[in-house]
Amino acid sequence: MAEPQVAYAQDEYGNPFIVVREQGKKTRAQGTQAIKDHIQAARTVSNILRTSLGPRGLDKILISPDGDIQVTNDGATIMSNMELEHQIAKLLVQLSKSQDDEIGDGTTGVVVLAGALLEQSEALIDRGIHPIRIADGFERACDIAVAALEKVADVVEFDREHIEELLKVAKTSLGSKIVSKASDKFARIATDAVLSVADLERKDVDFDLIKVDGKVGGSLEDSALVQGVVIDKDFSHPQMPREIHDARIAILTCPLEPPRPKTKHKLDITSVEEYKRLEEYERSTFESMIQKIKDCGANLVVCQWGFDDEANHLLLLHALPAVRWVGGPELELIAIATNGRIVPRFEDLSADKLGRAGVVREVSFGTTRDRMLVIEECANSRAVTAFLRGSNKMIIDEAKRALHDAMCVVRSLVKDNRVVYGGGAAEVCASIAVSQCADEIATIEQYAMRAFASALDAIPLALAENSGLAPIENLAMVKSRQVNEKDARYGIDCMATGNNNMKECRVFDPLVSKRQQLLLAAQLVRAVLKIDDVIEQHALEAEM
């Protein structure tokens, strides 16, 4: 009797397709158990960042697959570099990135707050409260917390001449960074950089006009803000002048070399005369290009491409200084700063497309005498470069992240000049307001609102714990002082100054940053509580 034929799909080698290799091992978590699994994953990530919160927060070492290390306590950097597999953990990465893109500061706090909210949610789910009712209560509490912060916020008055208050807020954001020893210097750089490019009438800051560059060598105190552009290049010939005044810059994206056929070609030279003709052709082509540059009035060439020794020699003979191998982003920044146009062909060169700067000079830095070009007194005076120094690459990278956070804080104050007080004072104030309102709510959301108030306490608790203080004792003391004195300025004394008044300690946070933290954390918690099933496509196929 013939065996029955079994039809199955085969690949080109005759092997059967395997739809799901581990189909017997696949399981699906659904309902309450799925939500609890998601909360546990989020809490794990949140607990990693919890110890990095505040001025006494600890740093993390991030080791990449190829062995590079980063030492940082910047929440956004830690989150973006962690290799996370769980879907909800990846949502927390997106949460941190949203805070970083929108505000630039508070990336650690928003993840810690979201983790605390999810931890409170788990207890409420165990009591039988539906996840959607919990999310509704959290959002209601979030609105109350934001309203409470807006009520106690102080207005920071500033203009371009009076920036003392901006410096205080920028210095607060640098308190927890590696560069805190040079926080005065970096706060000044960040404030001056933002105000240089800010439109105070429109309350707009164009970060594209701020370039942050770093060079190993020297100390953090050697960092400076250059009113212009710094590029990590030098003049192409050592005998070219080191300083050019009243520079008229030709910005080229076309190479200084003879044109070549676009097809594959072969050039056979069989005699000395042919070689000389070729040499003469190249020389005349170079001289024609240089003459076109000179005719339009340029006295400096900045080229995206390289050029050989012959072209370099001819540029020197014609007294035309040049810079080669300038990258695309730097080329665009030079064009913006000097009000020049990037020219793709020599035929398009004209006097109105030249960039203009008061002085272009080559300067050397550090013990290695590294040379860089500084373009100052640009036609567009708003373009600036923050030039950072440090003893090694790790310090430079962390200084760049710290400066970015400080600049984002100043930008937030340009957009909305209201501040609340740091050190957990804002969270305690919001927690007290939410707890008081929860007592007036008759529906089941009151439990979620009290849980929200408890989650807000996680920030001051973490600050006290990271500073080596007694967490519960300090939180109770701060809460009682805020309630009894009706003053929202009391927070955790992380730096052990003996004063819990955050206004006197000059610890400030932009209101927009705190508001964004609360809103984003509440939105993420709602998203997590609504996910009761994660369906992997191959697991679904196995069940079918």
XYZ file of C-alpha atoms in Angstrom:
544
model
C 0.000 0.000 0.000
C 1.473 3.360 -1.027
C 2.249 5.903 1.703
C 0.104 9.037 1.652
C 1.839 12.058 0.127
C 2.408 15.013 2.506
C 2.478 18.416 0.835
C 4.792 20.988 2.406
C 6.613 24.091 1.222
C 10.246 23.695 0.214
C 13.083 26.119 -0.391
C 15.325 25.980 -3.485
C 17.464 23.236 -1.885
C 14.533 20.938 -1.130
C 14.503 21.638 2.619
C 11.114 22.209 4.285
C 10.322 25.710 5.524
C 10.251 25.980 9.326
C 7.488 28.397 10.289
C 8.232 28.557 14.033
C 11.107 26.555 15.500
C 10.166 27.143 19.176
C 6.395 26.992 18.697
C 6.001 24.633 21.631
C 7.771 27.066 23.986
C 5.865 30.240 23.018
C 3.473 31.607 25.629
C 1.215 34.637 25.661
C 0.572 36.695 28.750
C -2.838 38.339 28.705
C -4.965 40.608 30.879
C -3.760 41.619 34.332
C -0.704 39.364 34.220
C 0.510 41.044 31.006
C 0.149 44.503 32.579
C 2.091 43.359 35.664
C 4.881 42.006 33.459
C 5.073 45.345 31.658
C 5.169 47.263 34.948
C 7.984 45.037 36.225
C 10.077 45.684 33.097
C 9.566 49.454 33.378
C 10.436 49.438 37.094
C 13.682 47.600 36.374
C 14.802 50.298 33.952
C 13.606 53.089 36.248
C 15.597 51.660 39.176
C 18.774 51.765 37.068
C 18.370 55.523 36.599
C 17.135 56.234 40.124
C 20.671 56.281 41.590
C 21.773 58.891 39.003
C 19.236 61.516 40.107
C 20.355 64.778 41.664
C 23.636 66.603 42.314
C 25.003 63.672 44.327
C 23.736 61.089 41.837
C 26.118 58.328 40.777
C 27.567 57.898 37.289
C 27.170 54.866 35.049
C 29.822 53.235 32.869
C 28.363 52.251 29.506
C 30.438 49.689 27.601
C 29.698 49.398 23.874
C 30.021 46.054 21.996
C 33.404 47.137 20.587
C 34.787 48.012 24.032
C 34.396 51.819 24.054
C 33.346 53.206 27.424
C 31.234 56.201 28.385
C 30.989 57.564 31.913
C 27.862 59.670 32.358
C 24.858 60.351 34.552
C 22.862 61.989 31.775
C 19.537 60.146 31.633
C 19.018 60.496 27.883
C 22.521 59.170 27.125
C 22.147 56.183 29.471
C 18.733 55.276 28.072
C 19.724 55.623 24.410
C 22.827 53.422 24.855
C 21.241 50.573 26.802
C 20.588 47.383 24.829
C 16.948 46.741 25.766
C 14.856 43.882 24.414
C 11.558 44.331 26.280
C 8.946 46.382 24.430
C 7.877 48.432 27.475
C 11.506 49.146 28.376
C 11.896 50.541 24.868
C 8.878 52.775 25.532
C 10.791 54.295 28.446
C 13.672 55.036 26.075
C 11.204 56.884 23.845
C 9.894 58.735 26.914
C 13.403 59.907 27.810
C 14.054 60.913 24.192
C 10.807 62.923 24.077
C 11.822 64.878 27.172
C 15.313 65.427 25.741
C 14.024 66.619 22.343
C 11.316 68.862 23.779
C 13.067 70.328 26.836
C 16.635 68.985 26.933
C 16.740 68.594 30.715
C 14.965 66.382 33.265
C 15.458 63.126 31.338
C 16.382 61.148 34.465
C 13.532 62.597 36.532
C 10.836 61.743 33.985
C 11.892 58.060 33.862
C 12.067 57.811 37.669
C 8.609 59.419 37.959
C 7.123 57.073 35.333
C 8.602 54.077 37.170
C 7.125 55.275 40.487
C 3.690 55.761 38.894
C 3.757 52.247 37.451
C 4.828 50.828 40.825
C 1.808 52.504 42.438
C -0.406 51.208 39.625
C 0.508 47.610 40.414
C -0.767 47.968 44.000
C -4.038 49.462 42.725
C -4.501 46.640 40.200
C -4.038 44.107 43.032
C -6.889 45.865 44.857
C -9.139 45.214 41.865
C -9.276 48.692 40.329
C -9.531 48.657 36.534
C -6.422 49.932 34.682
C -8.411 52.523 32.728
C -9.855 53.987 35.945
C -6.293 54.194 37.316
C -5.114 56.009 34.153
C -8.068 58.426 34.372
C -7.235 59.183 38.007
C -3.575 59.780 37.142
C -4.456 62.222 34.375
C -6.849 64.062 36.682
C -4.114 64.267 39.318
C -1.626 65.424 36.680
C -3.836 68.405 35.806
C -4.069 69.333 39.502
C -0.277 69.021 39.928
C 0.434 71.223 36.893
C -2.048 73.837 38.144
C -0.384 73.796 41.591
C 3.065 74.352 40.054
C 1.812 77.223 37.884
C 0.325 78.808 40.997
C 3.645 78.793 42.919
C 5.928 79.551 39.941
C 8.093 82.670 40.078
C 8.810 84.870 37.071
C 12.462 85.345 36.109
C 13.086 88.819 34.727
C 16.017 89.129 32.337
C 17.288 90.862 29.230
C 20.561 90.810 27.302
C 22.268 93.064 29.866
C 20.848 91.453 33.035
C 21.394 87.707 32.918
C 22.100 86.939 36.577
C 18.888 84.920 37.035
C 19.519 82.917 33.856
C 22.989 82.041 35.139
C 21.502 80.703 38.408
C 19.093 78.385 36.574
C 21.771 77.194 34.115
C 24.105 76.504 37.046
C 21.414 74.349 38.715
C 21.264 72.041 35.667
C 25.077 71.635 35.776
C 25.173 70.724 39.471
C 24.875 66.973 38.855
C 27.386 66.795 35.976
C 31.090 66.015 35.794
C 31.683 69.674 34.855
C 30.147 70.959 38.116
C 33.603 72.157 39.252
C 33.526 74.627 36.344
C 29.779 75.284 36.539
C 30.191 79.089 36.649
C 32.181 79.026 33.395
C 29.814 76.642 31.615
C 26.694 78.494 32.815
C 28.118 81.703 31.349
C 28.985 79.975 28.038
C 25.513 78.410 27.773
C 23.689 81.660 28.605
C 25.784 83.825 26.273
C 25.465 81.289 23.439
C 21.659 81.104 23.679
C 21.207 84.880 23.996
C 23.516 85.401 20.972
C 21.146 83.453 18.704
C 17.821 84.123 20.503
C 15.005 86.245 19.128
C 13.564 87.577 22.400
C 10.547 89.162 20.717
C 9.427 85.910 19.093
C 10.761 83.869 22.036
C 12.612 81.630 19.603
C 16.110 80.103 19.771
C 17.799 78.652 16.670
C 20.183 75.969 17.918
C 21.505 75.451 14.364
C 23.519 78.660 14.804
C 25.320 77.262 17.868
C 28.180 74.887 17.150
C 29.682 72.913 20.042
C 33.225 71.713 19.369
C 35.830 70.163 21.634
C 39.548 69.517 21.580
C 41.505 67.285 23.942
C 44.105 69.219 25.936
C 43.956 71.847 28.650
C 41.335 71.942 31.403
C 37.597 72.593 31.497
C 38.329 76.154 32.641
C 40.058 76.801 29.279
C 36.734 76.394 27.437
C 35.473 79.534 25.719
C 32.662 80.936 23.584
C 33.847 82.189 20.192
C 31.704 84.829 18.461
C 32.023 83.120 15.110
C 32.947 79.686 13.767
C 35.770 77.335 14.793
C 36.740 74.586 12.336
C 39.247 71.829 12.991
C 41.382 72.622 9.920
C 44.398 74.721 9.045
C 45.590 76.493 5.897
C 46.593 74.073 3.149
C 50.167 75.421 2.823
C 52.488 76.229 5.755
C 53.679 79.444 4.049
C 50.201 80.927 3.672
C 49.417 83.870 6.006
C 48.114 82.896 9.453
C 45.661 85.800 9.679
C 43.395 87.391 7.075
C 41.548 90.643 7.737
C 38.398 91.689 5.872
C 38.027 88.140 4.544
C 35.923 87.553 1.427
C 35.389 83.803 1.379
C 34.649 81.615 -1.670
C 32.818 78.522 -0.324
C 33.272 75.733 -2.895
C 31.890 72.232 -3.244
C 33.717 71.692 -6.562
C 37.247 70.200 -6.578
C 40.295 72.204 -7.604
C 41.432 69.742 -10.261
C 41.111 69.254 -14.045
C 37.789 67.758 -15.186
C 37.795 64.025 -15.715
C 35.681 61.877 -18.096
C 32.733 60.268 -16.357
C 33.394 56.933 -18.122
C 36.256 54.518 -17.567
C 39.302 55.872 -19.307
C 42.944 55.073 -19.920
C 45.628 57.613 -20.751
C 48.762 56.408 -22.514
C 51.739 58.749 -22.553
C 54.453 57.573 -24.927
C 56.742 60.609 -25.171
C 58.140 63.508 -23.208
C 56.219 65.979 -25.389
C 52.890 64.352 -24.509
C 53.734 64.480 -20.798
C 54.643 68.159 -21.069
C 51.395 68.873 -22.923
C 49.435 67.135 -20.168
C 51.349 69.064 -17.498
C 50.679 72.337 -19.320
C 46.969 71.496 -19.658
C 46.679 70.810 -15.898
C 48.583 73.985 -15.064
C 46.431 76.163 -17.336
C 43.258 74.577 -15.909
C 44.377 75.313 -12.331
C 45.349 78.883 -13.222
C 41.981 79.414 -14.956
C 40.158 78.236 -11.805
C 42.313 80.418 -9.541
C 41.776 83.414 -11.829
C 37.993 82.983 -11.643
C 38.251 82.990 -7.834
C 40.452 86.111 -7.895
C 38.190 87.901 -10.411
C 35.139 87.657 -8.132
C 37.104 89.371 -5.351
C 37.735 86.437 -2.996
C 40.835 86.430 -0.798
C 40.167 83.059 0.916
C 39.039 79.696 -0.475
C 37.200 77.117 1.655
C 36.825 73.882 -0.320
C 34.920 70.723 0.519
C 37.382 68.604 -1.485
C 41.146 68.249 -1.433
C 43.626 69.425 -4.054
C 47.084 68.181 -4.919
C 50.465 69.770 -4.340
C 50.546 71.517 -7.709
C 47.243 73.296 -7.095
C 48.390 74.128 -3.558
C 51.640 75.625 -4.893
C 49.791 77.717 -7.501
C 47.393 79.016 -4.811
C 50.423 80.120 -2.787
C 52.012 81.794 -5.848
C 48.804 83.732 -6.513
C 48.579 84.794 -2.825
C 45.259 83.032 -2.365
C 45.043 81.263 1.058
C 42.956 78.081 1.036
C 41.444 75.503 3.395
C 40.683 71.996 2.109
C 38.685 68.950 3.227
C 36.051 70.977 5.103
C 33.038 68.795 5.967
C 29.517 69.467 4.705
C 27.953 70.562 8.057
C 30.895 72.903 8.743
C 30.629 74.304 5.237
C 26.947 75.074 5.812
C 27.723 76.719 9.163
C 30.400 78.915 7.539
C 27.891 79.900 4.829
C 25.255 80.809 7.451
C 27.731 82.720 9.636
C 29.310 84.712 6.798
C 26.101 85.214 4.757
C 27.811 83.456 1.850
C 26.511 81.021 -0.753
C 27.897 77.534 -1.339
C 29.098 77.429 -4.962
C 28.993 74.077 -6.827
C 30.744 75.231 -10.052
C 33.482 77.756 -10.833
C 31.279 79.273 -13.542
C 28.751 80.280 -10.850
C 31.238 82.313 -8.805
C 30.324 85.965 -8.325
C 31.035 88.718 -5.801
C 27.536 88.558 -4.251
C 28.015 84.860 -3.328
C 31.108 85.447 -1.192
C 30.953 85.137 2.573
C 32.347 88.002 4.650
C 34.178 88.009 7.970
C 36.241 90.591 9.842
C 39.127 88.252 10.574
C 40.074 84.636 9.861
C 43.044 83.385 11.858
C 44.821 80.152 12.582
C 45.377 79.464 16.277
C 47.145 76.619 18.074
C 45.886 74.892 21.207
C 47.310 72.725 23.942
C 50.682 71.152 24.402
C 50.335 69.316 21.078
C 49.989 72.680 19.266
C 46.955 71.498 17.314
C 45.987 74.160 14.784
C 42.425 75.293 14.122
C 40.799 78.098 12.144
C 38.714 80.742 13.884
C 36.341 82.862 11.755
C 35.324 85.960 13.738
C 33.354 89.182 13.209
C 31.086 87.363 10.764
C 28.438 89.110 8.647
C 25.785 87.122 10.533
C 26.891 88.000 14.059
C 24.430 85.539 15.638
C 26.504 82.432 14.798
C 28.654 81.289 17.742
C 30.853 78.323 18.652
C 31.312 76.878 22.130
C 34.870 75.554 22.121
C 35.406 73.052 24.956
C 38.678 71.763 26.409
C 39.296 68.743 28.569
C 41.988 66.292 29.576
C 40.567 63.373 27.553
C 37.821 62.442 25.112
C 35.482 61.137 27.835
C 35.567 64.493 29.669
C 34.970 66.371 26.386
C 31.951 64.193 25.509
C 30.397 64.643 28.957
C 31.092 68.388 28.835
C 29.241 68.589 25.501
C 26.210 66.793 26.978
C 26.267 69.008 30.083
C 26.513 72.184 28.004
C 23.640 71.017 25.799
C 21.447 70.518 28.888
C 22.351 73.975 30.219
C 21.611 75.620 26.861
C 18.257 73.818 26.689
C 17.371 75.140 30.166
C 18.158 78.722 29.098
C 16.156 78.175 25.888
C 13.193 77.020 27.999
C 13.373 80.256 30.015
C 13.488 82.331 26.833
C 10.241 80.622 25.760
C 8.597 80.780 29.211
C 10.426 82.697 31.944
C 8.694 81.037 34.912
C 10.597 78.798 37.339
C 9.743 76.453 40.197
C 12.159 75.304 42.880
C 14.349 72.209 42.635
C 15.545 69.779 45.271
C 12.188 67.992 45.137
C 10.344 71.145 46.312
C 8.132 71.254 43.189
C 7.207 67.550 43.487
C 6.367 67.870 47.200
C 4.205 70.922 46.468
C 2.347 69.041 43.712
C 2.002 65.944 45.928
C 0.388 67.971 48.745
C -2.044 69.635 46.285
C -3.074 66.278 44.745
C -3.568 64.632 48.175
C -5.813 67.471 49.341
C -7.939 67.307 46.177
C -8.237 63.501 46.397
C -10.163 63.854 49.668
C -12.846 65.832 47.830
C -13.357 63.247 45.049
C -16.264 60.849 45.564
C -15.417 58.400 42.758
C -12.911 55.558 42.680
C -10.339 57.839 40.992
C -9.467 59.164 44.463
C -7.334 56.052 45.050
C -5.394 56.679 41.837
C -4.919 60.327 42.796
C -3.446 59.384 46.187
C -1.180 56.915 44.391
C -0.074 59.736 42.071
C 0.786 61.867 45.106
C 2.821 58.985 46.574
C 4.649 58.540 43.253
C 5.615 62.230 43.246
C 7.314 61.639 46.610
C 9.702 59.217 44.852
C 11.742 62.146 43.466
C 12.608 63.816 46.820
C 13.106 60.363 48.367
C 15.636 59.453 45.658
C 17.401 62.833 46.033
C 17.769 62.329 49.784
C 18.884 58.711 49.381
C 21.525 59.610 46.757
C 22.833 62.399 49.015
C 23.347 60.057 51.961
C 20.461 61.542 53.986
C 17.623 59.772 55.791
C 14.948 59.696 53.024
C 11.707 59.320 55.039
C 12.805 61.729 57.769
C 13.810 64.468 55.300
C 10.654 64.061 53.197
C 8.435 64.302 56.285
C 10.261 67.436 57.442
C 9.987 69.141 54.026
C 6.293 68.265 53.720
C 5.463 69.599 57.164
C 7.287 72.874 56.501
C 5.517 73.360 53.176
C 2.110 72.672 54.745
C 2.625 74.667 57.958
C 4.386 77.666 56.407
C 2.419 77.487 53.127
C 5.694 77.995 51.258
C 6.604 75.818 48.237
C 10.304 76.715 48.369
C 11.377 73.994 50.809
C 13.172 70.971 49.348
C 15.867 68.396 50.088
C 19.200 69.905 51.132
C 21.305 67.653 48.877
C 24.508 69.681 49.206
C 24.336 69.776 53.058
C 24.324 73.586 53.218
C 22.103 73.598 56.305
C 19.312 75.409 54.439
C 16.228 73.764 52.946
C 14.988 76.956 51.262
C 15.709 76.265 47.593
C 15.295 79.913 46.608
C 18.070 80.939 48.990
C 20.175 77.967 47.814
C 19.598 79.103 44.187
C 18.183 75.777 43.011
C 15.723 76.424 40.178
C 13.948 74.430 37.480
C 12.086 75.846 34.453
C 8.335 75.415 34.848
C 8.024 74.035 31.306
C 10.466 71.228 32.198
C 8.499 70.096 35.271
C 5.183 70.410 33.454
C 6.482 68.312 30.554
C 7.791 65.658 32.970
C 4.366 65.254 34.600
C 2.456 65.174 31.316
C 4.804 62.710 29.587
C 4.913 60.367 32.605
C 1.094 60.322 32.853
C 0.757 59.649 29.120
C 3.252 56.774 29.249
C 1.487 55.163 32.218
C -1.838 55.307 30.374
C -0.207 53.673 27.341
C 1.279 50.858 29.468
C -1.941 50.237 31.415
C -3.906 49.914 28.172
C -1.609 47.168 26.786
C -2.948 43.846 28.037
C -1.517 41.584 25.321
C 1.689 41.518 23.280
C 1.152 39.402 20.189
C 4.255 38.235 18.356
C 3.450 37.343 14.766
C 5.115 33.916 14.807
C 3.525 33.066 18.180
C 0.134 33.867 16.676
C 0.867 31.606 13.695
C 1.799 28.771 16.077
C -1.538 29.040 17.885
C -3.457 29.079 14.624
